[in-house]
Short mmCIF file of C-alpha atoms in Angstrom, two decimals:
data_model
loop_
_atom_site.label_atom_id
_atom_site.label_comp_id
_atom_site.label_asym_id
_atom_site.label_seq_id
_atom_site.Cartn_x
_atom_site.Cartn_y
_atom_site.Cartn_z
CA MET A 1 -26.19 40.23 8.21
CA LYS A 2 -27.50 38.04 11.01
CA ALA A 3 -26.96 34.92 8.98
CA LEU A 4 -23.42 35.99 8.14
CA PHE A 5 -22.72 36.75 11.79
CA ALA A 6 -23.99 33.35 12.83
CA VAL A 7 -21.73 31.59 10.33
CA LEU A 8 -18.71 33.56 11.46
CA CYS A 9 -19.41 32.82 15.10
CA CYS A 10 -19.68 29.12 14.44
CA ALA A 11 -16.46 29.15 12.47
CA VAL A 12 -14.59 30.89 15.27
CA LEU A 13 -16.04 28.48 17.82
CA MET A 14 -14.91 25.53 15.72
CA LEU A 15 -11.40 26.92 15.54
CA ILE A 16 -11.31 27.26 19.28
CA VAL A 17 -12.61 23.83 20.23
CA THR A 18 -11.04 21.69 17.47
CA PRO A 19 -7.53 20.51 18.53
CA ALA A 20 -4.64 20.44 16.06
CA LYS A 21 -4.23 17.12 14.34
CA ALA A 22 -1.32 15.20 15.84
CA ASP A 23 1.37 13.80 13.56
CA VAL A 24 3.46 10.68 14.13
CA CYS A 25 6.07 12.60 16.17
CA SER A 26 3.71 14.47 18.49
CA THR A 27 1.74 11.27 19.00
CA ALA A 28 4.94 9.61 20.25
CA PHE A 29 6.09 12.70 22.17
CA PRO A 30 3.28 15.02 23.32
CA GLN A 31 5.98 17.49 24.41
CA VAL A 32 6.58 18.49 20.77
CA PRO A 33 3.99 20.11 18.48
CA SER A 34 5.06 18.21 15.35
CA CYS A 35 7.90 16.55 13.49
CA GLY A 36 10.83 18.82 12.77
CA VAL A 37 11.21 17.03 9.42
CA THR A 38 8.62 15.03 7.52
CA ILE A 39 9.48 12.95 4.48
CA THR A 40 6.53 11.87 2.38
CA ILE A 41 7.18 9.08 -0.14
CA THR A 42 5.04 8.94 -3.26
CA GLY A 43 5.47 7.67 -6.83
CA THR A 44 5.78 4.13 -8.13
CA SER A 45 8.27 1.26 -8.11
CA GLY A 46 11.53 2.47 -9.68
CA ASN A 47 10.30 6.07 -9.74
CA LEU A 48 9.78 7.06 -6.11
CA ILE A 49 9.56 10.66 -4.91
CA ALA A 50 10.53 11.93 -1.46
CA THR A 51 9.18 15.33 -0.43
CA PHE A 52 10.55 17.09 2.65
CA GLY A 53 8.42 19.18 4.99
CA GLY A 54 8.02 19.79 8.71
CA SER A 55 8.33 22.64 11.15
CA GLY A 56 12.13 22.68 11.25
CA MET A 57 11.99 22.92 15.05
CA ALA A 58 14.70 20.99 16.91
CA TYR A 59 13.24 18.96 19.76
CA ASP A 60 16.25 19.75 21.98
CA GLY A 61 16.22 23.46 21.17
CA ASP A 62 19.54 23.09 19.36
CA GLU A 63 19.93 20.88 16.26
CA ASP A 64 18.46 17.41 16.87
CA GLN A 65 15.43 16.62 14.74
CA LEU A 66 12.49 14.24 14.93
CA VAL A 67 11.94 12.82 11.45
CA GLY A 68 8.56 11.42 10.44
CA ILE A 69 8.23 9.11 7.43
CA ILE A 70 4.92 8.83 5.59
CA ASN A 71 4.69 6.18 2.87
CA ASN A 72 1.97 7.26 0.44
CA SER A 73 3.38 5.15 -2.40
CA PRO A 74 2.07 1.70 -3.36
CA VAL A 75 5.55 0.28 -2.68
CA ALA A 76 6.61 -1.30 0.62
CA VAL A 77 9.68 0.66 1.76
CA GLY A 78 12.44 -1.23 3.53
CA ALA A 79 15.11 1.46 3.83
CA ILE A 80 15.95 5.08 3.10
CA ILE A 81 19.41 6.65 2.74
CA LEU A 82 19.60 10.25 3.96
CA SER A 83 22.36 12.82 3.70
CA ALA A 84 23.17 16.41 4.58
CA PRO A 85 26.06 18.79 3.80
CA ILE A 86 29.16 18.43 5.90
CA ILE A 87 29.36 20.76 8.90
CA SER A 88 32.25 19.36 10.92
CA THR A 89 35.15 18.86 8.51
CA MET A 90 37.41 16.96 10.91
CA PRO A 91 36.96 13.91 13.18
CA PRO A 92 34.97 13.26 15.30
CA TRP A 93 32.52 14.96 12.88
CA SER A 94 30.46 16.03 15.89
CA ASP A 95 27.89 18.24 14.11
CA ASN A 96 27.19 15.99 11.12
CA LEU A 97 23.92 14.20 10.42
CA PHE A 98 24.71 10.80 11.95
CA ALA A 99 27.13 12.01 14.66
CA PHE A 100 24.96 10.70 17.49
CA ASP A 101 26.03 12.24 20.80
CA GLY A 102 23.67 10.69 23.32
CA ASP A 103 20.61 12.93 23.12
CA GLY A 104 18.38 10.93 20.80
CA ALA A 105 14.65 11.46 21.29
CA CYS A 106 14.18 8.34 23.42
CA THR A 107 17.06 9.35 25.69
CA TYR A 108 16.15 13.04 25.74
CA PHE A 109 12.52 12.50 26.69
CA GLY A 110 13.21 9.32 28.68
CA SER A 111 10.02 7.66 27.50
CA CYS A 112 11.09 4.92 25.07
CA SER A 113 13.86 2.57 24.02
CA PHE A 114 13.96 1.23 20.47
CA GLY A 115 17.69 0.77 19.90
CA PRO A 116 21.20 1.16 21.29
CA THR A 117 21.76 4.80 20.27
CA GLY A 118 18.51 6.25 21.62
CA TYR A 119 17.84 7.83 18.20
CA GLU A 120 15.98 4.82 16.80
CA GLY A 121 12.22 4.81 16.43
CA PRO A 122 9.91 1.79 16.31
CA ASN A 123 11.14 -0.94 13.94
CA ASN A 124 14.13 0.95 12.54
CA THR A 125 17.88 1.00 12.95
CA PHE A 126 20.89 2.84 11.46
CA VAL A 127 23.47 1.10 9.25
CA GLY A 128 26.06 1.91 6.61
CA THR A 129 27.00 5.44 7.70
CA SER A 130 29.72 7.23 5.72
CA PRO A 131 33.11 7.89 7.35
CA ASP A 132 32.32 11.59 7.77
CA LEU A 133 28.85 10.76 9.19
CA THR A 134 27.04 12.92 6.62
CA THR A 135 25.22 9.97 5.01
CA GLY A 136 23.59 6.87 6.42
CA LYS A 137 20.82 4.35 5.99
CA VAL A 138 17.70 4.01 8.06
CA LEU A 139 16.68 0.36 7.79
CA PHE A 140 13.08 -0.48 8.60
CA THR A 141 13.24 -3.84 10.33
CA VAL A 142 9.55 -4.20 9.53
CA ALA A 143 8.94 -2.87 6.03
CA LEU A 144 6.91 0.34 5.88
CA ALA A 145 3.76 -0.70 4.06
CA SER A 146 1.74 1.58 1.80
CA GLY A 147 -0.08 4.10 4.02
CA ALA A 148 2.14 3.42 7.05
CA THR A 149 4.11 5.96 9.09
CA THR A 150 7.03 5.83 11.50
CA TRP A 151 9.58 8.15 13.10
CA PHE A 152 13.17 8.34 14.29
CA SER A 153 15.48 11.07 15.53
CA ILE A 154 18.69 12.30 14.02
CA GLU A 155 21.51 14.68 14.91
CA ASN A 156 20.77 17.38 12.36
CA THR A 157 18.48 18.20 9.42
CA PRO A 158 18.63 15.80 6.42
CA THR A 159 18.50 17.60 3.08
CA ALA A 160 18.65 14.83 0.47
CA VAL A 161 17.62 11.25 -0.25
CA ALA A 162 20.35 9.15 -1.85
CA ALA A 163 18.28 5.96 -2.19
CA ILE A 164 15.08 4.24 -1.13
CA GLY A 165 15.12 0.47 -0.73
CA GLU A 166 12.05 -1.36 -1.97
CA ASN A 167 10.81 -4.39 -0.10
CA LYS A 168 9.16 -7.12 -2.18
CA PRO A 169 7.90 -10.65 -1.56
CA LEU A 170 9.77 -13.57 -3.11
CA THR A 171 8.47 -16.78 -4.61
CA ALA A 172 10.61 -19.87 -5.26
CA GLY A 173 10.90 -20.49 -8.99
CA SER A 174 9.92 -16.92 -9.94
CA THR A 175 11.98 -13.81 -10.61
CA THR A 176 11.36 -10.61 -8.65
CA VAL A 177 12.63 -7.37 -10.20
CA PHE A 178 13.90 -4.54 -8.00
CA PRO A 179 14.25 -1.45 -10.23
CA PHE A 180 16.36 1.48 -9.06
CA GLY A 181 17.79 4.74 -10.29
CA PRO A 182 19.62 7.80 -8.96
CA PHE A 183 17.80 10.46 -6.95
CA ALA A 184 17.91 14.09 -8.05
CA CYS A 185 16.94 16.67 -5.43
CA VAL A 186 15.60 20.18 -6.09
CA THR A 187 14.78 22.92 -3.60
CA ASN A 188 11.79 25.20 -3.98
CA GLU A 189 9.64 25.83 -0.91
CA ASN A 190 10.39 22.25 0.09
CA ILE A 191 13.04 19.74 -0.97
CA THR A 192 11.83 17.15 -3.45
CA CYS A 193 14.02 14.16 -4.38
CA THR A 194 12.95 12.18 -7.43
CA GLU A 195 14.21 8.78 -8.51
CA THR A 196 14.94 8.60 -12.22
CA SER A 197 13.09 5.69 -13.79
CA VAL A 198 15.69 3.76 -15.76
CA ALA A 199 16.50 0.25 -16.95
CA ASP A 200 18.81 -0.48 -13.99
CA ASP A 201 17.55 -3.28 -11.78
CA LEU A 202 18.49 -6.30 -9.70
CA GLN A 203 16.60 -9.50 -10.47
CA ILE A 204 16.32 -12.08 -7.69
CA ALA A 205 15.28 -15.63 -8.62
CA PRO A 206 14.99 -17.78 -5.46
CA ARG A 207 15.41 -21.53 -5.77
CA ASN A 208 13.96 -22.62 -2.47
CA SER A 209 12.66 -19.64 -0.48
CA ALA A 210 10.00 -20.22 2.14
CA ALA A 211 6.47 -18.88 1.90
CA GLY A 212 6.31 -15.30 3.13
CA ASP A 213 9.95 -14.49 2.40
CA ALA A 214 10.68 -10.92 1.36
CA LEU A 215 13.79 -8.88 0.60
CA THR A 216 14.78 -5.22 0.70
CA VAL A 217 17.15 -4.07 -2.06
CA THR A 218 18.83 -0.67 -1.72
CA ALA A 219 21.10 0.76 -4.41
CA VAL A 220 23.92 2.53 -2.55
CA PRO A 221 25.82 4.98 -4.81
CA VAL A 222 29.62 4.97 -4.37
CA PRO A 223 32.45 6.76 -6.23
CA ALA A 224 34.10 4.68 -8.93
CA GLY A 225 37.45 6.26 -9.61
CA PRO A 226 40.25 6.38 -10.08
CA LEU A 227 40.00 3.75 -12.80
CA SER A 228 43.68 4.24 -13.82
CA LEU A 229 42.86 3.74 -17.49
CA ASP A 230 44.55 6.85 -18.84
CA SER A 231 47.71 8.92 -18.51
CA TRP A 232 46.54 10.98 -15.56
CA GLY A 233 48.01 8.51 -13.06
CA PRO A 234 46.69 6.32 -10.23
CA ASP A 235 45.27 9.20 -8.14
CA TYR A 236 42.89 10.37 -10.83
CA PHE A 237 39.62 9.25 -12.34
CA GLY A 238 39.56 7.22 -15.53
CA ILE A 239 38.66 8.12 -19.09
CA GLU A 240 36.11 10.92 -18.77
CA GLY A 241 36.86 12.56 -22.07
CA PRO A 242 37.08 14.74 -23.71
CA LEU A 243 38.76 16.53 -20.82
CA LEU A 244 39.97 20.09 -21.21
CA SER A 245 41.70 20.18 -17.85
CA GLU A 246 43.17 17.88 -15.26
CA PRO A 247 40.45 15.84 -13.50
CA PRO A 248 39.92 16.04 -9.72
CA SER A 249 42.46 14.18 -7.61
CA GLY A 250 42.40 12.44 -4.26
CA GLN A 251 38.67 11.72 -4.11
CA LEU A 252 37.21 8.69 -2.39
CA ARG A 253 37.21 5.60 -4.54
CA PHE A 254 35.87 2.11 -4.57
CA SER A 255 38.23 -0.44 -3.08
CA ALA A 256 37.80 -4.16 -2.51
CA ALA A 257 40.40 -5.22 0.01
CA ASN A 258 40.53 -8.79 -1.27
CA TYR A 259 40.41 -7.78 -4.96
CA SER A 260 42.70 -4.77 -5.02
CA ASN A 261 43.32 -5.15 -8.76
CA LEU A 262 39.64 -4.58 -9.60
CA ALA A 263 37.54 -1.48 -10.16
CA CYS A 264 33.78 -1.28 -9.76
CA VAL A 265 31.72 -0.83 -12.92
CA PRO A 266 30.42 2.75 -13.26
CA TYR A 267 26.73 2.85 -14.18
CA SER A 268 25.67 5.34 -16.82
CA ASP A 269 22.69 6.62 -14.83
CA PHE A 270 24.82 7.29 -11.74
CA SER A 271 27.73 8.96 -13.56
CA SER A 272 28.62 12.34 -15.04
CA ALA A 273 31.66 13.76 -16.82
CA GLY A 274 34.62 13.56 -14.44
CA ASN A 275 32.60 11.72 -11.80
CA PRO A 276 31.96 8.03 -12.56
CA GLY A 277 29.57 6.40 -10.09
CA CYS A 278 29.15 2.77 -9.10
CA VAL A 279 26.33 1.06 -7.24
CA GLU A 280 26.63 -1.32 -4.32
CA LEU A 281 23.46 -3.37 -3.95
CA GLU A 282 22.53 -4.03 -0.35
CA LEU A 283 20.16 -6.91 0.31
CA ASP A 284 18.46 -6.90 3.71
CA CYS A 285 16.38 -9.72 5.10
CA PRO A 286 13.46 -8.53 7.27
CA ALA A 287 13.40 -9.88 10.79
CA THR A 288 9.95 -11.33 10.15
CA ASP A 289 11.31 -13.90 7.67
CA SER A 290 11.03 -17.23 9.45
CA ASP A 291 14.08 -18.77 7.78
CA GLY A 292 16.29 -15.69 7.97
CA CYS A 293 16.49 -15.56 4.15
CA GLN A 294 18.75 -18.60 4.18
CA PHE A 295 17.82 -19.72 0.70
CA VAL A 296 19.65 -20.05 -2.59
CA TYR A 297 18.98 -17.54 -5.35
CA THR A 298 20.36 -16.28 -8.60
CA ALA A 299 21.01 -12.52 -8.72
CA THR A 300 21.20 -10.74 -12.08
CA ALA A 301 22.25 -7.08 -12.29
CA ASP A 302 21.03 -5.22 -15.39
CA PHE A 303 22.62 -1.85 -16.09
CA ASN A 304 24.19 0.39 -18.70
CA ILE A 305 27.94 0.94 -18.44
CA ASP A 306 29.06 4.56 -18.31
CA LYS A 307 30.31 5.19 -21.83
CA LEU A 308 32.26 8.30 -20.81
CA SER A 309 34.47 6.17 -18.58
CA LEU A 310 34.43 2.90 -20.54
CA PRO A 311 33.49 3.55 -24.17
CA ASN A 312 34.44 0.00 -25.19
CA GLY A 313 32.73 -1.81 -22.32
CA ILE A 314 34.51 -4.06 -19.83
CA GLY A 315 36.43 -7.32 -19.67
CA GLY A 316 37.35 -9.49 -16.73
CA ALA A 317 33.89 -9.20 -15.17
CA TYR A 318 33.34 -10.01 -11.50
CA PHE A 319 30.27 -10.04 -9.26
CA LEU A 320 31.70 -9.47 -5.79
CA GLY A 321 29.83 -10.18 -2.62
CA GLU A 322 30.06 -10.09 1.13
CA HIS A 323 27.45 -12.03 3.07
CA ASP A 324 25.94 -11.93 6.51
CA GLY A 325 28.32 -13.64 8.92
CA ASN A 326 30.98 -14.17 6.27
CA PRO A 327 33.42 -13.00 7.48
CA ALA A 328 32.39 -13.33 11.11
CA GLY A 329 30.80 -10.14 12.39
CA TYR A 330 29.82 -8.78 9.00
CA ASN A 331 26.09 -8.03 8.79
CA GLY A 332 25.46 -7.26 5.15
CA GLN A 333 26.03 -3.50 5.23
CA CYS A 334 26.93 -1.26 2.30
CA PRO A 335 29.05 0.52 1.42
CA THR A 336 31.89 -1.86 2.20
CA THR A 337 35.48 -2.56 1.16
CA GLY A 338 35.59 -6.12 2.43
CA PHE A 339 34.19 -8.07 -0.53
CA ASN A 340 35.52 -11.58 -0.04
CA VAL A 341 33.72 -13.78 -2.58
CA ASN A 342 33.26 -13.68 -6.32
CA ILE A 343 29.88 -15.11 -7.29
CA PHE A 344 30.20 -14.23 -10.96
CA GLU A 345 28.55 -16.69 -13.30
CA SER A 346 28.13 -14.91 -16.63
CA TYR A 347 28.37 -11.55 -18.35
CA THR A 348 26.85 -10.60 -21.69
CA ALA A 349 28.02 -7.49 -23.53
CA THR A 350 24.61 -6.02 -24.31
CA ALA A 351 22.72 -2.87 -23.39
CA PRO A 352 21.81 -3.18 -20.57
CA ASP A 353 24.68 -5.40 -19.47
CA PRO A 354 23.65 -8.29 -17.22
CA ILE A 355 26.03 -9.80 -14.70
CA ARG A 356 24.80 -12.89 -12.94
CA GLY A 357 25.70 -14.61 -9.70
CA GLY A 358 24.08 -16.02 -6.57
CA GLY A 359 24.19 -16.10 -2.80
CA THR A 360 22.21 -16.24 0.43
CA GLY A 361 21.25 -14.07 3.41
CA ASN A 362 21.94 -10.38 4.03
CA SER A 363 24.50 -9.38 1.42
CA CYS A 364 26.23 -6.56 -0.36
CA PHE A 365 26.99 -7.00 -4.07
CA VAL A 366 28.97 -4.92 -6.55
CA THR A 367 29.76 -5.46 -10.22
CA ALA A 368 33.47 -5.14 -10.86
CA PHE A 369 36.00 -5.64 -13.62
CA ASP A 370 39.71 -5.94 -14.32
CA PRO A 371 40.86 -2.68 -16.00
CA THR A 372 43.73 -4.55 -17.70
CA ALA A 373 41.46 -7.12 -19.39
CA GLN A 374 40.30 -6.79 -22.98
CA PRO A 375 36.66 -5.66 -23.30
CA VAL A 376 34.15 -8.35 -24.21
CA PRO A 377 32.83 -7.83 -27.76
CA THR A 378 29.18 -6.87 -28.09
CA GLY A 379 26.89 -9.89 -28.25
CA THR A 380 29.44 -12.18 -26.60
CA THR A 381 28.84 -13.99 -23.30
CA VAL A 382 31.59 -15.06 -20.93
CA SER A 383 30.76 -17.38 -18.06
CA ALA A 384 32.16 -19.31 -15.11
CA PHE A 385 30.66 -21.42 -12.34
CA PHE A 386 31.91 -21.13 -8.79
CA GLY A 387 29.44 -23.37 -6.96
CA PHE A 388 26.76 -22.74 -4.42
CA GLU A 389 27.32 -20.88 -1.18
CA PHE A 390 26.39 -22.21 2.23
CA PRO A 391 23.72 -23.00 3.24
CA VAL A 392 21.96 -25.12 0.64
CA SER A 393 18.74 -26.49 2.07
CA ASP A 394 18.33 -29.29 -0.48
CA THR A 395 19.86 -32.24 1.40
CA LYS A 396 20.52 -34.08 -1.86
CA VAL A 397 23.49 -31.80 -2.55
CA ASN A 398 26.42 -30.79 -0.40
CA PRO A 399 26.49 -27.27 1.09
CA ILE A 400 29.79 -25.72 0.04
CA PHE A 401 31.64 -22.45 0.17
CA VAL A 402 33.02 -20.53 -2.80
CA PRO A 403 35.29 -21.39 -4.52
CA CYS A 404 34.72 -25.08 -3.85
CA PRO A 405 32.75 -26.48 -6.79
CA ILE A 406 29.83 -28.84 -6.55
CA THR A 407 31.00 -32.27 -7.54
CA ALA A 408 29.39 -35.56 -8.43
CA ALA A 409 30.81 -37.13 -5.29
CA THR A 410 28.51 -39.12 -3.02
CA PRO A 411 27.85 -37.30 0.27
CA ASN A 412 29.95 -38.67 3.09
CA PRO A 413 27.60 -39.46 6.00
CA ARG A 414 30.44 -38.91 8.44
CA SER A 415 31.22 -35.50 6.93
CA PRO A 416 28.05 -34.00 5.46
CA PHE A 417 29.72 -30.65 4.80
CA MET A 418 32.14 -31.44 2.03
CA ASN A 419 33.65 -27.95 2.13
CA ARG A 420 35.52 -28.98 5.28
CA HIS A 421 37.54 -31.37 3.12
CA CYS A 422 37.15 -29.60 -0.21
CA ARG A 423 39.39 -30.69 -3.05
CA ARG A 424 39.49 -28.85 -6.35
CA GLN A 425 37.55 -31.02 -8.81
CA PRO A 426 35.76 -30.29 -12.09
CA ALA A 427 32.54 -28.38 -11.37
CA ALA A 428 29.14 -29.38 -12.62
CA ARG A 429 28.51 -26.55 -15.06
CA SER A 430 25.13 -24.95 -15.29
CA ARG A 431 24.02 -21.60 -16.63
CA ASN A 432 21.53 -20.98 -13.86
CA GLY A 433 23.60 -21.93 -10.87
CA SER A 434 22.19 -25.40 -10.20
CA SER A 435 23.57 -28.85 -10.81
#
């Protein structure tokens, strides 16, 4: 009995004198006991898992939450897209997840400043929020390495992960594969969001990247319809058959302002009956890259077309892009409607279906097609060459803008940028985007 008593006394003493272990939020703000929300990332490349936890306590006593991110996966994480159900159904959407109203943690506690809204944490920022402010992307300006943690604040409690962007190093002359799939979230005691491991990926093959370059690729899901391929009319989704009733009308749809005749290609893994889903691929260049990711690369998107929407495949393939600073003021955010270049090079009707193009810098890409074009037969490749995009660091060729082709003309020393005086001439054709 004496021995037992001694053990119990020691245990009680240890409980009294041992302080609670601080987490990333209480370390930053001793005023709070812990993060209101913690998101722990585990899994592997292309099959990441995000598990929600935390105390649920709002740091302002109302709804604002401190969110801690713990990366326990072997993958460097460059971004995470979070969402929550809509609360405010009308503008200004004041109660929704990204409806920042001036009481971010840095502003509220008055002890830090990491960004313009006051909600940012160290090395992160917010981009690509949805119009209703229920969904948005947290971009880690310094990639979150395996074992690393960070925090930020947000206006309400996130309940789902829509995407996680992987950050990977690049090597000139080699291809880096960024796999991605849709996230499915289930709720038990905690919310767990799991990325489905599929064949969808974006392959980046740099031509001339500098040592130490890296890229974050985030697959942003967007609605596809209406595809206007059936008798339901322009306000409805496309072929989703067999349909027993009228499909939903008036939903958000993909739209490219400069290519209004095109629809985005719905990916099988992101689609369901009556709800075709496309993917916009956002490429972010970390601030630590010495050359600002201003290198030339070939981008190849591998995916399976949604057979419910497009049982015969697609024709009139496009690979649309919008690049950092082009147009002026654009900073590579997805989702977007402003696609202004077509970097399509080739499309092969296989499973998965690769579409190839190229570009530079922070960009948003989407695979698109002309719904009025005849589908490409299986096993057939269609191709085109639009030329390099500015800048091209190899001084032996002329930097040019799409759609000006690269020509065999001798560089003019008085006008080194031929695109200023571009004339339409036969392009030097090449399957891999070089001449």
